[in-house]
């Protein structure tokens, strides 16, 4: 099994994906263990002094003015975890919780938190055992960390609360720890606070969304090209020299992908011979511009994610010179903004895909295709309601594009009076990514049927490879009306699993 070694300098996106989705094992580097021990010595020295230090010998948030005596400090750390584990609503997905815990471990191992090495090792042991704490949908405002979600994880480290075992069964966390020979942690000064105070949940979801969207943007380039073929559009608008004079990198990449898919097509431009059109509609002609802008948004979001993956987010932090200083680095604004930005771009990509689907189904705009791509229009409804489903998904995408980060709600008796709502931005982006996958699947279903209905015209080799792979995956081609939901589900799985991109790349080589 793949092993991820956690050091002091952060982790990579591929590390997060390996742990969250693939169950990779985790090891702590010797460097990280040494840094943990050194920082802990500083915290222990401060804890022994009479002067109050936030997070070490004081209360938290609006209660930070109270100095806590030494005999109550272990109870203080337990209490912050128990009281902050106040989430509600449905359970969060296993991959999100694993990313959340792993990214908190990443910051702990930086040597800036003051957590003991044995606590960090327990975090790694829990992940390696396949134990996943139960975390709920609501409880984070994206500031002072993803507090409730991280608290539910810390609670499991203490042997309290519920967790899902490697067999998928939810049980008391203490039982699961005992079965795997893991000793519950007994938190000391600062450790409870350090386990709760980070942007780890929203960052984990950002990393996974970026991976999914990378595939979806390639998929959208492919379906746009297939729709262009089915509509007998012209690929002249994809010429590299046209995109060179507006040099947005994403636009050029999308146009190049579409051009690669359409190489040697017998359908594109065919309309110029018998039914001249001066220009294709915007949804066809401007596909690279819209998808390209989304790709550039991905690039910006990836830069933010890389910076955050290299960060140590905690409050207070232990500095190399021995100071323990309060700060505002836990604020989720940098991550929240790009999560919202990605949802906006995804909504627009879904919207333009739906417009192409609608054009394929409308006999007045499809340039010779039967109404709704039906076998016997009137007797058959064809893909009429598939487009309804796609339109409903697009409508929800537009609602999900409303930014969460534009909101703020004061908390902790006005001490924490401006929050990022980054967790909420991440949660709605996950829904948007799911919906976008389904939207692209519907366009794929319609475009391939449209191509097959162009009798006597030969599609591009890459398009033919897609059609063959799609049919082999159980998605049926043109014909009389049938129960449509299974076909759409199979098309969704085809896109979601990366099979659409893989089918094209067997002909074109790697897409951009």
Tab-separated table of N, CA and C in Angstrom, residues 30 259 444 477 509:
chain	number	residue	atom	x	y	z
A	30	UNK	N	11.078	11.576	10.936
A	30	UNK	CA	11.893	11.856	12.124
A	30	UNK	C	11.981	13.356	12.362
A	259	UNK	N	-10.332	20.634	-30.815
A	259	UNK	CA	-9.770	20.401	-32.139
A	259	UNK	C	-9.191	18.986	-32.244
A	444	UNK	N	-23.565	14.428	-23.223
A	444	UNK	CA	-22.911	13.293	-23.880
A	444	UNK	C	-23.948	12.356	-24.497
A	477	UNK	N	-28.050	3.350	-27.829
A	477	UNK	CA	-28.089	4.369	-28.861
A	477	UNK	C	-29.505	4.710	-29.285
A	509	UNK	N	-4.270	10.899	-27.610
A	509	UNK	CA	-3.207	11.092	-26.641
A	509	UNK	C	-3.708	11.998	-25.535
